[in-house]
Short mmCIF file of C-alpha atoms and ligand atoms in Angstrom, two decimals:
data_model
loop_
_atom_site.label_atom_id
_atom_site.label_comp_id
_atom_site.label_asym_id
_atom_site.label_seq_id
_atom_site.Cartn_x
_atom_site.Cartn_y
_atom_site.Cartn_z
CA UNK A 1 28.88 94.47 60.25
CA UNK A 2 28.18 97.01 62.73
CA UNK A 3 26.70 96.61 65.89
CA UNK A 4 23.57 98.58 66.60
CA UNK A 5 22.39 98.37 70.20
CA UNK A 6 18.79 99.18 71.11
CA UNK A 7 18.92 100.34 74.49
CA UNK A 8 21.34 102.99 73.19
CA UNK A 9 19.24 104.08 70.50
CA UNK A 10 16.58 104.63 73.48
CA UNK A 11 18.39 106.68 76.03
CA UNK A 12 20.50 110.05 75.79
CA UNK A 13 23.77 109.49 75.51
CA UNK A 14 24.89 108.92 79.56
CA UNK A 15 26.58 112.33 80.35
CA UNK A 16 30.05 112.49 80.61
CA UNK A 17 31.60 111.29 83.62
CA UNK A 18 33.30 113.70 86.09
CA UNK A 19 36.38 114.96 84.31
CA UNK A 20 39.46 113.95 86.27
CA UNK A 21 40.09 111.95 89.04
CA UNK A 22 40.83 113.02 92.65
CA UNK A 23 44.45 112.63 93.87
CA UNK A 24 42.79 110.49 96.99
CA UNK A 25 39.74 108.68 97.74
CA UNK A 26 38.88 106.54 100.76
CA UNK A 27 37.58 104.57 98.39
CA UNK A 28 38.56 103.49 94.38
CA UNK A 29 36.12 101.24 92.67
CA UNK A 30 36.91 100.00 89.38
CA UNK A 31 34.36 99.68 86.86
CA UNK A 32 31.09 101.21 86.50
CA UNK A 33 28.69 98.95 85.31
CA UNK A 34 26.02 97.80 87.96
CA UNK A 35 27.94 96.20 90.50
CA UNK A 36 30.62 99.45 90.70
CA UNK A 37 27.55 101.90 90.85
CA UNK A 38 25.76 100.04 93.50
CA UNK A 39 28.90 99.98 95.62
CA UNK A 40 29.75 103.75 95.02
CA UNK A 41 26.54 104.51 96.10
CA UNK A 42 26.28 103.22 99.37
CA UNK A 43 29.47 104.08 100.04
CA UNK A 44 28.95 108.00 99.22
CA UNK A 45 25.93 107.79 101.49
CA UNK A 46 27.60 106.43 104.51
CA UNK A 47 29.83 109.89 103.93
CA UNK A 48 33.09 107.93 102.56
CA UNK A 49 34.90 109.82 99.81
CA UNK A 50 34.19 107.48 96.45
CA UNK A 51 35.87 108.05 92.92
CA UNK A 52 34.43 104.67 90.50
CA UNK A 53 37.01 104.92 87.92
CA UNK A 54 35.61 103.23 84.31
CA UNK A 55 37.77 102.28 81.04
CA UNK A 56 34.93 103.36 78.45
CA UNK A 57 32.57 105.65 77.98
CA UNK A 58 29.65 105.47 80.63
CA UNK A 59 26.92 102.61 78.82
CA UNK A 60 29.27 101.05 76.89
CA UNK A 61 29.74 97.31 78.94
CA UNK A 62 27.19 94.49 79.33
CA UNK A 63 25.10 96.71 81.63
CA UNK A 64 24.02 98.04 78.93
CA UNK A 65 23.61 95.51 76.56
CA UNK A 66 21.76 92.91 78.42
CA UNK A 67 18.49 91.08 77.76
CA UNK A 68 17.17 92.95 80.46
CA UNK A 69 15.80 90.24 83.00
CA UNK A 70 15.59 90.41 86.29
CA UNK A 71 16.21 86.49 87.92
CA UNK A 72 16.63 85.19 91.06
CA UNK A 73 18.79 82.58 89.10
CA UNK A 74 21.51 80.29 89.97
CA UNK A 75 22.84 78.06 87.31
CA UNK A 76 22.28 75.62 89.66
CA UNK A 77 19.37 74.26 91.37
CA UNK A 78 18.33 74.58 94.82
CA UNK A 79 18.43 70.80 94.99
CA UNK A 80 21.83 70.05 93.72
CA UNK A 81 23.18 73.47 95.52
CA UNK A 82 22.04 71.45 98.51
CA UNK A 83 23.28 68.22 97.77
CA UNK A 84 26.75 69.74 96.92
CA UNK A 85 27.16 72.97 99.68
CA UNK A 86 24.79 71.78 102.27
CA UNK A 87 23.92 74.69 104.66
CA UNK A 88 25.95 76.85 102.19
CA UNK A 89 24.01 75.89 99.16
CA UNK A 90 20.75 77.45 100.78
CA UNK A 91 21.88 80.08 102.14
CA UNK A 92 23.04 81.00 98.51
CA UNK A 93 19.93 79.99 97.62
CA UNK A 94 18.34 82.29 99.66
CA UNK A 95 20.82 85.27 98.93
CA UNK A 96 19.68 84.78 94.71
CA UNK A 97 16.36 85.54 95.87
CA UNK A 98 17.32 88.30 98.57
CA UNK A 99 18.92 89.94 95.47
CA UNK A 100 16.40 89.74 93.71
CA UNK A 101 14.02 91.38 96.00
CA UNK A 102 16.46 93.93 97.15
CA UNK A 103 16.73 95.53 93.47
CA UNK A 104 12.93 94.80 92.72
CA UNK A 105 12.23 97.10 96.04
CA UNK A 106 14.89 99.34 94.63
CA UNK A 107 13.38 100.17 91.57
CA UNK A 108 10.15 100.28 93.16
CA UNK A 109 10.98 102.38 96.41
CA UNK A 110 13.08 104.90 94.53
CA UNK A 111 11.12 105.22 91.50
CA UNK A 112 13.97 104.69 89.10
CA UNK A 113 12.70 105.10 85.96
CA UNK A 114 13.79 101.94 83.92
CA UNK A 115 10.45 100.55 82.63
CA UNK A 116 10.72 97.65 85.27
CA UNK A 117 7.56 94.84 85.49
CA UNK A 118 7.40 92.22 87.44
CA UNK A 119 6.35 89.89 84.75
CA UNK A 120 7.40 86.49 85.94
CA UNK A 121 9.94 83.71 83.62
CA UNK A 122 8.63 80.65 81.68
CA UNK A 123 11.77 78.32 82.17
CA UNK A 124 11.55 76.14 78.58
CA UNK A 125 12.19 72.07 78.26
CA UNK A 126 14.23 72.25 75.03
CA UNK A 127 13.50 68.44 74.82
CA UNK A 128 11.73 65.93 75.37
CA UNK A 129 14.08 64.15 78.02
CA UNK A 130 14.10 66.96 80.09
CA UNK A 131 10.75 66.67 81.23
CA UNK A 132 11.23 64.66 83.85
CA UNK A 133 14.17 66.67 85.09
CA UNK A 134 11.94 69.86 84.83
CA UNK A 135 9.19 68.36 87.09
CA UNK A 136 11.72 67.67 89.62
CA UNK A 137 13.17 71.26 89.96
CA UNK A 138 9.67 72.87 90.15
CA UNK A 139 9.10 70.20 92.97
CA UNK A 140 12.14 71.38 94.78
CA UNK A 141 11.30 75.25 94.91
CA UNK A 142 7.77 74.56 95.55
CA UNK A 143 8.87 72.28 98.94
CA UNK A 144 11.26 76.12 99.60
CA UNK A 145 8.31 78.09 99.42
CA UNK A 146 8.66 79.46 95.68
CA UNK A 147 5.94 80.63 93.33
CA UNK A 148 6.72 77.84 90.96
CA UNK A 149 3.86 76.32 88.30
CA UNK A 150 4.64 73.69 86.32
CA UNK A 151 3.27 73.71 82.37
CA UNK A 152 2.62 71.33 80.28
CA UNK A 153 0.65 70.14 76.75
CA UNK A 154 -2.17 71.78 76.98
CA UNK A 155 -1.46 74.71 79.09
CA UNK A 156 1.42 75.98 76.85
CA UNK A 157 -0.70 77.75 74.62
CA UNK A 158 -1.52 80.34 77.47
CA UNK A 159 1.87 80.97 78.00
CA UNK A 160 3.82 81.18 74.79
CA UNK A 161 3.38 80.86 70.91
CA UNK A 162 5.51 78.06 70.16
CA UNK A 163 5.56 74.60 69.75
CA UNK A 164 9.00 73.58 70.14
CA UNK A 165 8.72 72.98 73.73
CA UNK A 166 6.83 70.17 75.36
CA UNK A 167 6.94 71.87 78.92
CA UNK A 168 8.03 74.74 81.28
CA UNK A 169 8.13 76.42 84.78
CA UNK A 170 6.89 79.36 85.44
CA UNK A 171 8.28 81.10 88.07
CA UNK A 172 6.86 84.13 89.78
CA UNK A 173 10.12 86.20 90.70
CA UNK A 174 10.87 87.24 88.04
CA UNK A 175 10.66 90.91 85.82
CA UNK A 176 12.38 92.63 82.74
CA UNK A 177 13.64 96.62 82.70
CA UNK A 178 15.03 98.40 80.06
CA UNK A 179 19.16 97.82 80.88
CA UNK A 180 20.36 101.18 79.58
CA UNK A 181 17.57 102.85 81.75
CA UNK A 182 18.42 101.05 85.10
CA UNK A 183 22.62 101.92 84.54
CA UNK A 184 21.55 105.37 83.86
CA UNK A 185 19.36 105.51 87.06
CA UNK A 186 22.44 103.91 89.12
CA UNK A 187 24.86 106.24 87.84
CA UNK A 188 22.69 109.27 88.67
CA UNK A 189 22.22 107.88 92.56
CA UNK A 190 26.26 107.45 92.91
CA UNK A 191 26.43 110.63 91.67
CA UNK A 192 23.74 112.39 93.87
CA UNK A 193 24.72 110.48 96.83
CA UNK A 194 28.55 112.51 96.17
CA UNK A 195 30.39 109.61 94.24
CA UNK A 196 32.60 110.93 91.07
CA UNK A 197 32.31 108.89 88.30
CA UNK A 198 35.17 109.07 85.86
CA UNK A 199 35.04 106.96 82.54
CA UNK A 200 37.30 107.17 79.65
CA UNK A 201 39.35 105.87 82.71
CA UNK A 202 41.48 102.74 81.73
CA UNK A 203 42.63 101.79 85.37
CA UNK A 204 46.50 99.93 84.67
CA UNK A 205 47.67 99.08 88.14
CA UNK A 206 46.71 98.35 92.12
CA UNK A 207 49.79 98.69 94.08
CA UNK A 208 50.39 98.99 98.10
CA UNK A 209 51.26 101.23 99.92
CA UNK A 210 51.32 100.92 103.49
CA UNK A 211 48.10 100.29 104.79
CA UNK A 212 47.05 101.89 101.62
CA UNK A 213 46.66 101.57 97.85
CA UNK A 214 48.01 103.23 94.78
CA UNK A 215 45.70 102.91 91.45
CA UNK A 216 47.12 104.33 88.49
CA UNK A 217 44.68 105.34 85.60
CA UNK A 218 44.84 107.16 82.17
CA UNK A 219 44.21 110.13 83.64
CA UNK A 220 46.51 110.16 86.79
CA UNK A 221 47.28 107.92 90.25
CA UNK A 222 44.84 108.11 92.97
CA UNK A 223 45.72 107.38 96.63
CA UNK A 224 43.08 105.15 97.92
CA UNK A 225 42.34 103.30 101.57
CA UNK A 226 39.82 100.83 100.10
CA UNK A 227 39.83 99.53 96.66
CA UNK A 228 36.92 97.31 94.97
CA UNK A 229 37.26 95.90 91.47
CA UNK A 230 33.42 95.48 89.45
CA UNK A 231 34.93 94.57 86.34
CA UNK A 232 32.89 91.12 85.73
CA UNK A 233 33.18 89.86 82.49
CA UNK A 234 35.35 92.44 80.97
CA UNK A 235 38.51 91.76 84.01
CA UNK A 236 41.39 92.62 82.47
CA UNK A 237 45.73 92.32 83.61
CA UNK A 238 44.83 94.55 86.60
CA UNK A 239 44.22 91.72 89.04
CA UNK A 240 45.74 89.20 86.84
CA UNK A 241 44.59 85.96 89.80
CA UNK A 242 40.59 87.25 89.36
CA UNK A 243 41.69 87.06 85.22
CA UNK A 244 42.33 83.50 85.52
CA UNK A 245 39.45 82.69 87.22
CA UNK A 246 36.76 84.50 85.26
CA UNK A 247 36.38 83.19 81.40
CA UNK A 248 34.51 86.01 79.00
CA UNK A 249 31.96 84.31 76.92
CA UNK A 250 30.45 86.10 74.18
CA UNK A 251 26.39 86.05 73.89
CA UNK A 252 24.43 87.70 71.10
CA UNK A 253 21.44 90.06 70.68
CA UNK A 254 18.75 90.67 68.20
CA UNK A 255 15.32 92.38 68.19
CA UNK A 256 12.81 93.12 65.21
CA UNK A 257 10.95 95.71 64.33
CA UNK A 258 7.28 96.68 66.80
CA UNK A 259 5.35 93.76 66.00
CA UNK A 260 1.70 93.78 65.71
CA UNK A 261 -0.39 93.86 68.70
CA UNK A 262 -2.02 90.53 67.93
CA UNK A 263 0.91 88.82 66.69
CA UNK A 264 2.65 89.85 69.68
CA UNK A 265 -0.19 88.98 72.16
CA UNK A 266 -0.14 85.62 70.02
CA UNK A 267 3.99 85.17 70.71
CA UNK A 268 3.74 86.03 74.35
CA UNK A 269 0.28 86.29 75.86
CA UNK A 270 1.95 87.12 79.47
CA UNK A 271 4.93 88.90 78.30
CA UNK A 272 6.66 86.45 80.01
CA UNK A 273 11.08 86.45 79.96
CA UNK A 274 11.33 83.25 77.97
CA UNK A 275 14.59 81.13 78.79
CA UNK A 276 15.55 77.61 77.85
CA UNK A 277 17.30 74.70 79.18
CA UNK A 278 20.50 74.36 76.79
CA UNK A 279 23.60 74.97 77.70
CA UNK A 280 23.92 77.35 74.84
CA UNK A 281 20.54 78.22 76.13
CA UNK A 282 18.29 81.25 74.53
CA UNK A 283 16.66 83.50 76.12
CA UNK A 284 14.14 85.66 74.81
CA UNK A 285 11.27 88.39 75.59
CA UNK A 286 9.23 91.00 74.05
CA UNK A 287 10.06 94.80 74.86
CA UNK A 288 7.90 97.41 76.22
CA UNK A 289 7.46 98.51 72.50
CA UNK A 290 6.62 94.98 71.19
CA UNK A 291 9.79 94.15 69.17
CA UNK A 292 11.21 90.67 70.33
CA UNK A 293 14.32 90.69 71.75
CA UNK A 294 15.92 87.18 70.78
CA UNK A 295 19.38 86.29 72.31
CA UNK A 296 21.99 83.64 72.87
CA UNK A 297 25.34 82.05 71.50
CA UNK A 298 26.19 79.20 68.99
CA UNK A 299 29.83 77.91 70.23
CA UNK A 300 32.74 78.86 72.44
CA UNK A 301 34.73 79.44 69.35
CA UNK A 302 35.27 83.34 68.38
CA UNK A 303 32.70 84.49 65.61
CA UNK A 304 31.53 87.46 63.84
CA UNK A 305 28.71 89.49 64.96
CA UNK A 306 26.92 88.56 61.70
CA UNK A 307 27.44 84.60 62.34
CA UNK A 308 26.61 85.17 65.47
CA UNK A 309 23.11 87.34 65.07
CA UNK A 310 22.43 85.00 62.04
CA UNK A 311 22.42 81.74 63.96
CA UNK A 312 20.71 83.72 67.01
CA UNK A 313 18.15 85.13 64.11
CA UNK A 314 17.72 82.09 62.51
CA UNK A 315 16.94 80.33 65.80
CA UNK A 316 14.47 82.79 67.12
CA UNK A 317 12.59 82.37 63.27
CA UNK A 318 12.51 78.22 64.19
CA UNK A 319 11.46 78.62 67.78
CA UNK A 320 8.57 81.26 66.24
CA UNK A 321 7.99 80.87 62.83
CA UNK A 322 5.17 83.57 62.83
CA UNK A 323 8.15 86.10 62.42
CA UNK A 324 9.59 84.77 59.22
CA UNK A 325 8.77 87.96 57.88
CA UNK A 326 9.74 90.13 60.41
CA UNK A 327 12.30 92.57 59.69
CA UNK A 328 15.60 92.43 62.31
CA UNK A 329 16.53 95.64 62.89
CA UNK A 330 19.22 95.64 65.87
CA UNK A 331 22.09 92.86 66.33
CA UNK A 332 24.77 93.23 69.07
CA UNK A 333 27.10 91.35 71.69
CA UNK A 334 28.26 91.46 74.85
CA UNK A 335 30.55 89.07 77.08
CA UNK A 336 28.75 87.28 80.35
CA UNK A 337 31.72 86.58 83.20
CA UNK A 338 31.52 82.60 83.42
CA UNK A 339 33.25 80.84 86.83
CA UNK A 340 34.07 76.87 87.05
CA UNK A 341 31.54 76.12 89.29
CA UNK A 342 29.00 78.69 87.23
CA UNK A 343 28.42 80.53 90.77
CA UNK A 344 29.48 83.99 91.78
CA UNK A 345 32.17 84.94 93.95
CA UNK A 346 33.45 87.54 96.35
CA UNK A 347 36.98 87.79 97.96
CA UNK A 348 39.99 89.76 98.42
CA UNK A 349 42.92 89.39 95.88
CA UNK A 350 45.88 90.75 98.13
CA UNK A 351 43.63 93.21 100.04
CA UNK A 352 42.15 94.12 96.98
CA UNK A 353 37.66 93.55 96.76
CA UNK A 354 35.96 92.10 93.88
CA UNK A 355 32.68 90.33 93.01
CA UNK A 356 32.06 88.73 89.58
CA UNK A 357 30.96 85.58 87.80
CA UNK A 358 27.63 85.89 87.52
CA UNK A 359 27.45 83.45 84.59
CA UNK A 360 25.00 85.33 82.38
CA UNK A 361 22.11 86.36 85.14
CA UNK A 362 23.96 89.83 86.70
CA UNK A 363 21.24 92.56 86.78
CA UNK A 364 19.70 91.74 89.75
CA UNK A 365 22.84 89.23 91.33
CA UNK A 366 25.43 92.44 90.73
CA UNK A 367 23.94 94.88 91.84
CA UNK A 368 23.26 93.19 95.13
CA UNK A 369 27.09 92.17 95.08
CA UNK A 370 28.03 95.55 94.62
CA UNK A 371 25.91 96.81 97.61
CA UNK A 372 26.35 93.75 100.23
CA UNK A 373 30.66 94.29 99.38
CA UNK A 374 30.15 98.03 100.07
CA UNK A 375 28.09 97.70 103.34
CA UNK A 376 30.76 94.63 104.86
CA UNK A 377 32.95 97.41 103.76
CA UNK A 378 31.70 99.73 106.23
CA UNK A 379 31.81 97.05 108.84
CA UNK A 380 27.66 97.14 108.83
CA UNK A 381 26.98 93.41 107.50
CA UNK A 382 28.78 89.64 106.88
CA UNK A 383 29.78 89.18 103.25
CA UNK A 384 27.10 87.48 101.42
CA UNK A 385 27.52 83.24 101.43
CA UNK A 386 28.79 83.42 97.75
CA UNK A 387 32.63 84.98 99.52
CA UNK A 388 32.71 81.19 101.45
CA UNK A 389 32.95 79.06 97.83
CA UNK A 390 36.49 78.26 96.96
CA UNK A 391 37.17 80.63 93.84
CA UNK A 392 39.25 78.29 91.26
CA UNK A 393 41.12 79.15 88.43
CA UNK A 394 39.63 78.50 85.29
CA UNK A 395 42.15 75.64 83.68
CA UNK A 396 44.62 76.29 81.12
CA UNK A 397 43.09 80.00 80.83
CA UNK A 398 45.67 81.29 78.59
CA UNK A 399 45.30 78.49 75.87
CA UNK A 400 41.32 78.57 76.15
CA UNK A 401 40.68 79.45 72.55
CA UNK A 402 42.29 75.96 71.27
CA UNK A 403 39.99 74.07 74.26
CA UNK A 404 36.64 76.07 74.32
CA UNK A 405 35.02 74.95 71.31
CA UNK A 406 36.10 71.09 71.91
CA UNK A 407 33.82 72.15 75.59
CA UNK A 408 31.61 73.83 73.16
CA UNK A 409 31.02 71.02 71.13
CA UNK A 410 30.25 68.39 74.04
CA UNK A 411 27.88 71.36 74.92
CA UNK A 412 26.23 70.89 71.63
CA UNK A 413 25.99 67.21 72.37
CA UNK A 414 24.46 67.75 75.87
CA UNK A 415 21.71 70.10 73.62
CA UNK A 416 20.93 67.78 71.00
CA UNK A 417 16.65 67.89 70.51
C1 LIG B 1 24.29 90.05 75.64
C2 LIG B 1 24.10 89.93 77.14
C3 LIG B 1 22.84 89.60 77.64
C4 LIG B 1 22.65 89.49 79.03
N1 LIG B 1 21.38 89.32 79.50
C5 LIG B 1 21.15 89.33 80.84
C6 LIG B 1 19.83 89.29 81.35
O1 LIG B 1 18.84 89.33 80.61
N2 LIG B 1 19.67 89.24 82.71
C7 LIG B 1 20.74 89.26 83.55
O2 LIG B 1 20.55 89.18 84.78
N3 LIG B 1 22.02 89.36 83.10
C8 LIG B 1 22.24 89.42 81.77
N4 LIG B 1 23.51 89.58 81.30
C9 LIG B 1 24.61 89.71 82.26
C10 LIG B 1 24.66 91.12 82.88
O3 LIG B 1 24.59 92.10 81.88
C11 LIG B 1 25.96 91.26 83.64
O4 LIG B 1 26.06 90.21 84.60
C12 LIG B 1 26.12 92.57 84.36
O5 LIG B 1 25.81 93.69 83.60
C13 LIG B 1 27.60 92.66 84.71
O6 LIG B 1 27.81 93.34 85.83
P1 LIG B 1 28.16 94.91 85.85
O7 LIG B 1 27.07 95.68 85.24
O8 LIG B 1 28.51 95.18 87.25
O9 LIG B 1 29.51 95.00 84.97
P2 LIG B 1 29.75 95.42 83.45
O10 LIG B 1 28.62 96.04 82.81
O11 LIG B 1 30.38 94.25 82.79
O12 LIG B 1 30.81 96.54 83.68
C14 LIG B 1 32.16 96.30 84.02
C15 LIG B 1 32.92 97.52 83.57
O13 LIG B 1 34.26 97.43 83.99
C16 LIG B 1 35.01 98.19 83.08
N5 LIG B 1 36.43 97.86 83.22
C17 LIG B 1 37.05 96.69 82.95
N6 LIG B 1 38.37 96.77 83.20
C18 LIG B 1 38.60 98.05 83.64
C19 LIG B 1 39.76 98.75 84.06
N7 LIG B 1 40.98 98.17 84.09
N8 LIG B 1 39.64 100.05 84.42
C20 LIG B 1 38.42 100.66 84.42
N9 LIG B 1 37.28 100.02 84.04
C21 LIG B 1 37.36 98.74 83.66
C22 LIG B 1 34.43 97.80 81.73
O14 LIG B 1 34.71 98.78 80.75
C23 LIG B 1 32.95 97.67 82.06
O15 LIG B 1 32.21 98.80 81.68
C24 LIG B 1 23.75 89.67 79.93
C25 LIG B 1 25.01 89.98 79.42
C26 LIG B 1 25.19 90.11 78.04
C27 LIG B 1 26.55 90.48 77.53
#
């Protein structure tokens, strides 16, 4: 089966990136998804000399092939980020929500055209049991000031057309943008602010030299002073220590065909961003021209992008049974950078800057990363709290296809109805 991703259907092809590479820069950065674009940019501006160097084509990674919404979201709590980090845990807190106000004012400021509302999240109880558990967290980022409502019975109706959920929160700080758009509108700041932006790019190595770096690509070495790797999910050998600490997990896309105006004001009456609590949670919204956009995984195991968009397919048509007839008419998949303690990180790997491991929630997280790395760069700001966790290797990384889907299937367990 072939994949057949909307955002790319909705965009022109990104142009092609600057041809070939400088022979120095003050400053390399590797990857250009969101995080590598953000960093170029503010770089350029402050007058440093920026070449973001990317393996594919420009548009080709998960920035853009995401669900497209914008979250303030940690994995974990704000009460158990507490209760485990103290101070630390709210100040990370707090930066999840600085990022997400910091791109939000982005888009807004700068008018980057990328179809962005600020249309709020309805966080789903998958069961019963969870209920409890639900109330709690709502309680805990109402006592830290959030815009937090807690839904249930009754009130669920108002907010979604489904009855396979017996409760939800709905949090204010939240939006959705069109992924493809957003990159597009990144790329074209890094590039106006005097960044080159080279893809078809396959960086190979980071070596010193003296104070400063070589990076060898496909298309020729650069000398660089500074060097920042925004390769998330997709890190490859380059840095092989932020390899074994990063584990790619496939999730999977599909969206129908326009619905009807009714049927969709019947599915989503607030055009809400719909996510659930699972571990191999869905999450799920309608686009700004009314197809739903259904996505999430079955396993850890590896599977084909028509077992995966089945299950994912099949799961949407059980959650909302109103689109049993509804024609699917784009399925694709992307991999999300997951860390052992499911929080971002920051750091140096032999003088060399990274950020990644944003466990699934990145549009927002990365491309705050990207800029907060870039401006401690320049000496202007501290890193952000997420550079003081302890960044551990992910266990037995090498073997992890024989041990992910015995972690998948206690995952299952933990998601039972
Ligand atoms: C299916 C899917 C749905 C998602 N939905 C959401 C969502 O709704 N909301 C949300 O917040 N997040 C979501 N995410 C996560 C989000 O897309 C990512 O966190 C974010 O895009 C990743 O950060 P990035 O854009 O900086 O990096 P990426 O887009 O991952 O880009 C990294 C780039 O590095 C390049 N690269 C790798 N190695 C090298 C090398 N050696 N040399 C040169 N280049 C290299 C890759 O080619 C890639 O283009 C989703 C992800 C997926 C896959």
């Amino acid at each position: 089966m072939t994949e057949h991703v909307l955002w790319h259907e909705q965009i022109d092809p990104p142009s092609k990136g600057d041809v070939t590479p400088p022979r120095s820069a003050d400053v390399v950065v590797i990857g250009a998804g969101y995080g590598g674009l953000a960093a170029a940019r503010t770089l350029a501006v402050a007058g440093l000399s920026v070449a973001v160097v990317e393996a594919r084509r420009l548009g080709w990674g998960a920035h853009a092939r995401n669900g497209g919404m914008v979250l303030s979201e940690l994995k974990l709590g704000p009460g158990v980020l507490e209760r485990r980090y103290g101070d630390l845990g709210r100040r990370m807190y707090a930066d999840a929500n600085e990022a997400f106000d910091a791109v939000e004012s982005m888009v807004r400021d700068e008018g980057l055209d990328c179809d962005y509302e600020r249309c709020g999240e309805l966080y789903l109880a998958h069961a019963e049991r969870l209920v409890p558990r639900l109330r709690r967290l709502a309680d805990e980022h109402l006592a830290r000031g959030e815009a937090v409502r807690f839904v249930v019975g009754s009130e669920l109706p108002a907010e979604i057309g489904s009855n396979a959920f017996p409760a939800g929160i709905v949090f204010d700080r939240a939006g959705s943008l069109h992924p493809a758009k957003f990159h597009a509108a990144l790329a074209a700041r890094a590039r106006h602010a005097g960044a080159l932006v080279i893809d078809e790019c396959l960086a190979t190595s980071v070596s010193r030299s003296g104070s400063r770096f070589v990076v060898d690509t496909a298309k020729g070495p650069i000398d660089a002073g500074v060097v920042i790797v925004a390769t998330n999910a997709y890190a490859d050998g380059l840095i092989p220590a932020l390899r074994r600490r990063i584990l790619p997990v496939g999730s999977y896309i599909v969206t129908t065909e326009p619905l009807d105006p009714g049927l969709a004001d019947e599915l989503s009456p607030r055009r809400r961003n719909f996510i659930d609590t699972k571990q191999f949670l869905f999450y799920w919204r309608l686009t700004p021209d009314r197809r739903m956009l259904f996505g999430g995984r079955r396993s850890l195991a590896a599977s084909s992008l028509a077992d995966a968009t089945d299950y994912v397919a099949a799961s949407m048509r059980r959650i909302h049974p109103q689109l049993g007839a509804v024609d699917i008419t784009h399925r694709w998949g992307g991999s999300v950078a997951i860390t052992l303690d499911r929080l971002p990180h920051v750091g140096r790997f032999d003088g060399v800057w990274y950020a990644a491991g944003c466990n699934g929630s990145g549009v927002a997280l990365n491309t705050w990363l990207g800029d907060r790395l870039a401006r401690h760069v320049l000496g202007d700001v501290d890193l952000p709290s997420f550079a003081e966790l302890r960044h551990r290797p992910i266990p037995l990384h090498r073997t992890r296809r024989w041990w992910l889907p015995i972690v998948g299937q206690w995952f299952r367990w933990k998601d039972r109805p």
